[in-house]
Amino acid sequence: MSAESDLALVVSPAVAPEGELALSGPSAKVDPLRLPVRGDLAHVRLAGRVFVPHYAVPMLHRVVAETALLKAGRSDAEAIAQLPAGESFAVLDMAGGWAWGQASDEGGLVGYVPLSALELVA
């Protein structure tokens, strides 16, 4: 079994892990387009599996108009995929008019979308 499949998660409203967290070995190498991990931040469900300074609980949003999922938070960044209107998007970070997160389906791609293309799911 690969390290990536060991870390697989479904994006949904998350509950923070309970108890003390500790790494049992080196932090796993992951595909940043498949798992929500950056050098400074990761999905809270990856706590104890990857080491980063901060972990975030996703905020569920909905795509309001078809938009590109980008590799970086800037308009000239490479597009990874198109997200259709109505698609769920789990936001882990917002800055400078951009949201970083993961498309909702299991194994959904990770990237940036403009905040203006999203609405918070109540």
Coordinates of N, CA and C in Angstrom, one line a residue:
M1 N 0.9 -1.2 0.0 CA 0.0 0.0 0.0 C 0.9 1.2 0.0
S2 N 0.6 2.2 -0.8 CA 1.4 3.4 -0.9 C 1.1 4.4 0.2
A3 N 2.1 5.2 0.5 CA 1.9 6.2 1.5 C 0.7 7.1 1.2
E4 N 0.5 7.4 -0.1 CA -0.6 8.3 -0.4 C -2.0 7.6 -0.1
S5 N -2.1 6.3 -0.4 CA -3.4 5.6 -0.1 C -3.6 5.5 1.4
D6 N -2.5 5.4 2.1 CA -2.6 5.4 3.6 C -3.2 6.7 4.1
L7 N -3.0 7.8 3.4 CA -3.4 9.2 3.8 C -4.7 9.6 3.2
A8 N -5.3 8.7 2.3 CA -6.5 9.1 1.6 C -7.6 9.6 2.6
L9 N -8.4 10.6 2.2 CA -9.4 11.1 3.1 C -10.5 11.6 2.2
V10 N -11.7 11.6 2.8 CA -12.9 12.2 2.1 C -13.1 13.6 2.7
V11 N -13.3 14.5 1.8 CA -13.5 15.9 2.2 C -14.9 16.0 2.7
S12 N -15.0 16.4 4.0 CA -16.3 16.6 4.6 C -16.1 17.4 5.8
P13 N -17.2 17.9 6.4 CA -16.9 18.7 7.7 C -16.1 17.8 8.6
A14 N -15.0 18.3 9.1 CA -14.1 17.5 9.9 C -14.2 17.7 11.4
V15 N -13.8 16.7 12.1 CA -13.7 16.7 13.5 C -12.2 16.5 13.8
A16 N -11.7 17.4 14.6 CA -10.3 17.3 14.9 C -10.0 16.0 15.6
P17 N -8.8 15.4 15.3 CA -8.4 14.2 16.0 C -8.3 14.4 17.5
E18 N -8.6 13.3 18.2 CA -8.6 13.4 19.7 C -7.3 12.8 20.2
G19 N -6.9 13.3 21.4 CA -5.7 12.7 22.0 C -4.5 13.4 21.5
E20 N -3.4 12.9 22.0 CA -2.1 13.4 21.7 C -1.6 12.9 20.3
L21 N -1.1 13.8 19.5 CA -0.6 13.5 18.2 C 0.9 13.5 18.2
A22 N 1.4 12.5 17.5 CA 2.9 12.4 17.4 C 3.2 11.6 16.1
L23 N 4.3 12.0 15.4 CA 4.7 11.3 14.2 C 5.5 10.1 14.7
S24 N 5.2 9.0 14.0 CA 5.9 7.7 14.3 C 7.2 7.5 13.4
G25 N 7.4 8.4 12.5 CA 8.5 8.3 11.6 C 8.6 9.5 10.7
P26 N 9.3 9.4 9.6 CA 9.4 10.6 8.7 C 8.0 10.9 8.2
S27 N 7.8 12.2 7.9 CA 6.6 12.7 7.3 C 6.5 12.1 5.9
A28 N 5.3 11.6 5.6 CA 5.1 10.9 4.3 C 5.2 12.0 3.2
K29 N 5.7 11.6 2.0 CA 5.7 12.4 0.8 C 4.4 12.2 0.2
V30 N 3.8 13.3 -0.2 CA 2.4 13.3 -0.8 C 2.4 14.1 -2.0
D31 N 1.4 13.8 -2.9 CA 1.1 14.5 -4.1 C 0.3 15.7 -3.7
P32 N 0.8 17.0 -3.8 CA 0.0 18.1 -3.4 C -1.2 18.4 -4.3
L33 N -1.3 17.7 -5.4 CA -2.6 17.9 -6.2 C -3.7 16.9 -5.8
R34 N -3.3 16.0 -4.9 CA -4.3 15.0 -4.5 C -4.6 15.0 -3.0
L35 N -3.7 15.5 -2.2 CA -3.9 15.6 -0.8 C -3.7 17.1 -0.3
P36 N -4.5 17.6 0.5 CA -4.4 19.0 1.0 C -3.3 19.2 2.0
V37 N -2.1 19.3 1.4 CA -0.9 19.6 2.2 C -0.1 20.6 1.5
R38 N 0.3 21.7 2.2 CA 1.3 22.7 1.7 C 2.4 22.7 2.7
G39 N 3.4 23.5 2.5 CA 4.5 23.6 3.4 C 4.1 24.2 4.7
D40 N 3.1 25.0 4.8 CA 2.7 25.7 6.0 C 1.3 25.2 6.6
L41 N 0.6 24.4 5.8 CA -0.8 24.1 6.2 C -1.2 22.7 5.7
A42 N -2.0 22.0 6.4 CA -2.6 20.7 5.9 C -4.0 20.6 6.5
H43 N -4.8 19.7 5.9 CA -6.1 19.3 6.4 C -5.9 18.7 7.8
V44 N -6.8 19.0 8.7 CA -6.7 18.5 10.1 C -6.6 17.0 10.2
R45 N -7.3 16.3 9.2 CA -7.3 14.8 9.2 C -5.9 14.3 9.0
L46 N -5.0 15.1 8.5 CA -3.6 14.6 8.2 C -2.7 14.8 9.4
A47 N -3.2 15.4 10.5 CA -2.4 15.7 11.7 C -1.9 14.3 12.2
G48 N -0.7 14.3 12.6 CA -0.1 13.0 13.0 C 0.5 12.2 11.9
R49 N 0.2 12.5 10.7 CA 0.7 11.8 9.5 C 1.7 12.6 8.7
V50 N 1.4 13.9 8.6 CA 2.4 14.8 8.0 C 2.7 16.0 8.9
F51 N 3.9 16.5 8.8 CA 4.3 17.5 9.8 C 4.2 18.9 9.0
V52 N 3.4 19.8 9.5 CA 3.3 21.2 9.0 C 3.1 22.0 10.3
P53 N 3.4 23.3 10.2 CA 3.1 24.2 11.3 C 1.7 24.4 11.7
H54 N 0.7 24.2 10.8 CA -0.7 24.5 11.1 C -1.6 23.5 10.4
Y55 N -2.7 23.2 11.0 CA -3.7 22.3 10.5 C -5.0 23.0 10.4
A56 N -5.8 22.8 9.4 CA -7.1 23.5 9.3 C -8.3 22.6 9.1
V57 N -9.4 23.0 9.7 CA -10.7 22.3 9.5 C -11.3 22.9 8.3
P58 N -11.7 22.1 7.3 CA -12.3 22.7 6.1 C -13.6 23.4 6.3
M59 N -13.8 24.5 5.6 CA -15.1 25.2 5.5 C -15.7 24.9 4.2
L60 N -16.9 24.2 4.2 CA -17.5 23.8 3.0 C -18.1 24.9 2.3
H61 N -17.8 25.0 1.0 CA -18.3 26.1 0.1 C -18.9 25.4 -1.2
R62 N -19.6 26.1 -2.0 CA -20.1 25.7 -3.2 C -19.6 26.6 -4.3
V63 N -19.3 26.0 -5.5 CA -18.9 26.8 -6.6 C -20.2 27.4 -7.2
V64 N -20.2 28.7 -7.4 CA -21.4 29.4 -7.9 C -21.4 29.5 -9.4
A65 N -20.3 29.6 -10.0 CA -20.2 29.6 -11.5 C -18.9 28.8 -11.9
E66 N -19.0 28.1 -13.0 CA -17.9 27.3 -13.4 C -16.6 28.1 -13.3
T67 N -15.6 27.4 -12.8 CA -14.3 28.1 -12.6 C -13.2 27.2 -12.7
A68 N -12.0 27.7 -13.0 CA -10.8 26.9 -13.1 C -10.2 26.6 -11.7
L69 N -9.7 25.4 -11.5 CA -9.0 25.1 -10.3 C -7.5 25.3 -10.7
L70 N -6.8 26.2 -10.0 CA -5.4 26.6 -10.4 C -4.4 26.0 -9.5
K71 N -3.1 25.9 -10.0 CA -2.0 25.4 -9.2 C -1.5 26.5 -8.2
A72 N -1.8 27.8 -8.4 CA -1.4 28.8 -7.5 C -2.5 29.9 -7.5
G73 N -2.4 30.7 -6.5 CA -3.4 31.7 -6.2 C -3.1 33.0 -7.0
R74 N -3.2 32.9 -8.3 CA -3.0 34.0 -9.2 C -3.6 33.7 -10.6
S75 N -4.1 34.7 -11.3 CA -4.9 34.4 -12.5 C -4.1 33.8 -13.6
D76 N -2.8 34.0 -13.6 CA -2.0 33.4 -14.7 C -1.4 32.0 -14.4
A77 N -1.9 31.4 -13.3 CA -1.4 30.1 -12.9 C -2.0 29.0 -13.8
E78 N -1.3 27.9 -13.8 CA -1.7 26.8 -14.6 C -3.0 26.2 -14.1
A79 N -4.0 25.9 -15.0 CA -5.2 25.3 -14.6 C -5.1 23.8 -14.5
I80 N -5.6 23.3 -13.4 CA -5.6 21.9 -13.1 C -6.8 21.2 -13.7
A81 N -8.0 21.8 -13.5 CA -9.3 21.3 -13.9 C -10.3 22.4 -13.9
Q82 N -11.5 22.1 -14.4 CA -12.6 23.0 -14.4 C -13.6 22.5 -13.3
L83 N -14.0 23.3 -12.4 CA -15.0 22.9 -11.4 C -16.4 23.5 -11.9
P84 N -17.3 22.6 -12.0 CA -18.7 23.0 -12.5 C -19.4 23.8 -11.4
A85 N -20.4 24.6 -11.8 CA -21.3 25.3 -10.8 C -22.0 24.2 -10.0
G86 N -22.1 24.4 -8.7 CA -22.7 23.4 -7.8 C -21.8 22.5 -7.1
E87 N -20.5 22.4 -7.6 CA -19.5 21.5 -7.0 C -19.2 22.0 -5.6
S88 N -19.0 21.0 -4.7 CA -18.5 21.4 -3.4 C -17.0 21.6 -3.4
F89 N -16.6 22.5 -2.5 CA -15.2 22.8 -2.4 C -14.9 23.1 -1.0
A90 N -13.9 22.3 -0.4 CA -13.6 22.4 1.0 C -12.4 23.4 1.1
V91 N -12.7 24.6 1.7 CA -11.7 25.7 1.8 C -10.9 25.5 3.1
L92 N -9.6 25.5 2.9 CA -8.7 25.4 4.0 C -7.9 26.7 4.3
D93 N -7.9 27.6 3.3 CA -7.2 28.9 3.5 C -7.7 29.9 2.6
M94 N -7.8 31.1 3.0 CA -8.3 32.2 2.2 C -7.3 33.4 2.3
A95 N -6.8 33.9 1.2 CA -5.9 35.1 1.3 C -5.9 35.7 -0.1
G96 N -5.9 37.1 -0.1 CA -5.7 37.8 -1.3 C -6.7 37.6 -2.4
G97 N -7.9 37.2 -2.0 CA -9.0 37.0 -3.0 C -9.0 35.6 -3.5
W98 N -8.2 34.7 -2.9 CA -8.1 33.3 -3.4 C -8.4 32.3 -2.2
A99 N -9.0 31.2 -2.6 CA -9.2 30.1 -1.6 C -8.4 28.9 -2.0
W100 N -7.7 28.3 -1.1 CA -7.0 27.1 -1.3 C -7.8 25.9 -0.6
G101 N -8.0 24.8 -1.3 CA -8.7 23.7 -0.8 C -8.8 22.6 -1.7
Q102 N -9.8 21.7 -1.5 CA -9.9 20.5 -2.2 C -11.4 20.3 -2.7
A103 N -11.5 19.9 -4.0 CA -12.8 19.5 -4.6 C -13.4 18.4 -3.7
S104 N -14.7 18.4 -3.7 CA -15.3 17.5 -2.7 C -15.3 16.0 -2.9
D105 N -15.2 15.6 -4.1 CA -15.2 14.1 -4.3 C -14.0 13.5 -3.7
E106 N -14.1 12.2 -3.3 CA -13.0 11.5 -2.7 C -11.8 11.5 -3.6
G107 N -10.7 11.9 -3.1 CA -9.5 12.1 -3.9 C -9.6 13.3 -4.8
G108 N -10.5 14.2 -4.5 CA -10.6 15.4 -5.3 C -9.3 16.2 -5.4
L109 N -9.1 16.9 -6.5 CA -7.9 17.7 -6.7 C -7.8 18.9 -5.8
V110 N -6.6 19.3 -5.5 CA -6.3 20.4 -4.5 C -5.8 21.5 -5.3
G111 N -6.3 22.7 -5.0 CA -5.7 23.9 -5.7 C -6.4 25.2 -5.2
Y112 N -6.3 26.2 -6.1 CA -6.8 27.5 -5.7 C -8.0 27.9 -6.7
V113 N -9.0 28.6 -6.1 CA -10.0 29.2 -6.9 C -10.3 30.6 -6.4
P114 N -10.8 31.5 -7.2 CA -11.1 32.8 -6.7 C -12.2 32.8 -5.7
L115 N -12.1 33.5 -4.7 CA -13.2 33.6 -3.6 C -14.5 34.0 -4.2
S116 N -14.4 34.8 -5.3 CA -15.7 35.3 -5.9 C -16.5 34.2 -6.6
A117 N -15.8 33.1 -6.8 CA -16.5 31.9 -7.4 C -17.2 31.0 -6.4
L118 N -17.1 31.3 -5.1 CA -17.6 30.4 -4.1 C -18.6 31.1 -3.2
E119 N -19.5 30.2 -2.6 CA -20.4 30.7 -1.6 C -20.3 29.7 -0.4
L120 N -20.4 30.2 0.8 CA -20.4 29.4 2.0 C -21.6 28.5 2.0
V121 N -21.5 27.2 2.4 CA -22.6 26.4 2.6 C -23.0 26.5 4.0
A122 N -24.2 26.8 4.3 CA -24.7 27.0 5.7 C -25.0 25.7 6.3

